[in-house]
Amino acid sequence: ADAQAQLAAAGNACQVTEAVLMGVDTERQNVYEAACATGPGYIVVASTPPALTDCVLLAGSAAVARERDPESDERTCALPGNQNALAVIGAYAREAGIRCEIDQALAAGAASDGAVIYEVGCAGEDGFWLRQQSAGGWTVTECMQIVSQNGTCRYTTTAEQIASMRTRLAGSDAGECDIQQA
C-alpha cells in the first residue's frame, strides 16, 4: 500500500500488482520495488517527493554494462512482473507505428538531451531505434540509417537489412538485383 501511495504522490499512474520493501536508503527512507499492471515497474524511494527509477531503464543499463564487462554486477529489478522489458518496449514501438514482429528490445541509452533511446529488433527484417519526444510521440529511425551513420544496432543482422532492402526494392527497376550488402 505504501509503494502505491508513493507512486501516486509522484504523479505516476502505475497500478501496483506486487511490491516488496527492499530496505532503507542512507537517509532512512523506505525503498520499494513495485511491479505495475501495465508499463514498466519501478524502484521507489519514499522521499519528498518520491524518487522513481524505471525497471526497463535499469535492465537496459545493466545489459549495456555487461556488454562492456561480463563481470558487471549492476543491479536490476527482481520481481517477476518487472521482467517485461520486451513487452513494455514492444508497446512503445507499436505506439510509434512499428508493425514488425518484435523479437528483441532494450533501453539502449540516452541522447545528448537526456531522451531515452530504445532499440527494437524485428524478426527477419531491419530493426529500429525509438526516441521519445518531450512533447509526446516518438522519433523512429531504421537501423539501416543508424549503421550508415557509424552507429550500432545490437538486434539487426546484415541478413535482416538485406531482406528489408529486397522488400523495399521489389517491383522497381532494381527489384531483380541480387543484394549482397545493404
PDB file of N, CA and C in Angstrom, residues 15 24 57 65 81 85 94 96 100 102 112 118 122:
ATOM      1  N   GLN A  15      -0.618   0.987 -11.447  1.00  0.00           N
ATOM      2  CA  GLN A  15      -1.467   0.225 -10.540  1.00  0.00           C
ATOM      3  C   GLN A  15      -0.629  -0.952 -10.065  1.00  0.00           C
ATOM      4  N   VAL A  24      16.045   0.353   3.429  1.00  0.00           N
ATOM      5  CA  VAL A  24      16.048   1.807   3.540  1.00  0.00           C
ATOM      6  C   VAL A  24      17.333   2.343   2.919  1.00  0.00           C
ATOM      7  N   LEU A  57      14.578   0.772 -17.797  1.00  0.00           N
ATOM      8  CA  LEU A  57      15.833   1.503 -17.967  1.00  0.00           C
ATOM      9  C   LEU A  57      16.963   0.836 -17.193  1.00  0.00           C
ATOM     10  N   ALA A  65      26.103  -2.538 -19.500  1.00  0.00           N
ATOM     11  CA  ALA A  65      27.269  -2.695 -18.613  1.00  0.00           C
ATOM     12  C   ALA A  65      27.868  -4.094 -18.767  1.00  0.00           C
ATOM     13  N   GLY A  81       7.127  -9.656 -12.219  1.00  0.00           N
ATOM     14  CA  GLY A  81       6.343  -8.698 -13.001  1.00  0.00           C
ATOM     15  C   GLY A  81       7.176  -7.591 -13.627  1.00  0.00           C
ATOM     16  N   ALA A  85      10.652  -6.178 -20.121  1.00  0.00           N
ATOM     17  CA  ALA A  85      11.171  -5.113 -20.993  1.00  0.00           C
ATOM     18  C   ALA A  85      10.715  -5.283 -22.437  1.00  0.00           C
ATOM     19  N   ARG A  94       4.832  -0.183 -30.956  1.00  0.00           N
ATOM     20  CA  ARG A  94       3.520  -0.176 -31.639  1.00  0.00           C
ATOM     21  C   ARG A  94       2.905   1.219 -31.594  1.00  0.00           C
ATOM     22  N   ALA A  96       4.536   3.885 -31.645  1.00  0.00           N
ATOM     23  CA  ALA A  96       5.312   4.682 -32.596  1.00  0.00           C
ATOM     24  C   ALA A  96       5.037   4.304 -34.045  1.00  0.00           C
ATOM     25  N   CYS A 100       6.389  -4.554 -37.184  1.00  0.00           N
ATOM     26  CA  CYS A 100       7.099  -5.816 -37.382  1.00  0.00           C
ATOM     27  C   CYS A 100       6.859  -6.748 -36.202  1.00  0.00           C
ATOM     28  N   ILE A 102       8.303  -8.044 -33.228  1.00  0.00           N
ATOM     29  CA  ILE A 102       9.409  -7.630 -32.367  1.00  0.00           C
ATOM     30  C   ILE A 102       9.915  -8.848 -31.605  1.00  0.00           C
ATOM     31  N   SER A 112      21.877  13.054 -26.256  1.00  0.00           N
ATOM     32  CA  SER A 112      22.574  14.162 -25.595  1.00  0.00           C
ATOM     33  C   SER A 112      21.623  15.049 -24.793  1.00  0.00           C
ATOM     34  N   TYR A 118      15.503   3.594 -27.245  1.00  0.00           N
ATOM     35  CA  TYR A 118      15.157   2.174 -27.157  1.00  0.00           C
ATOM     36  C   TYR A 118      15.514   1.535 -28.492  1.00  0.00           C
ATOM     37  N   CYS A 122      13.576  -6.726 -35.045  1.00  0.00           N
ATOM     38  CA  CYS A 122      12.432  -7.284 -35.761  1.00  0.00           C
ATOM     39  C   CYS A 122      12.828  -8.627 -36.371  1.00  0.00           C
TER      40      CYS A 122
END
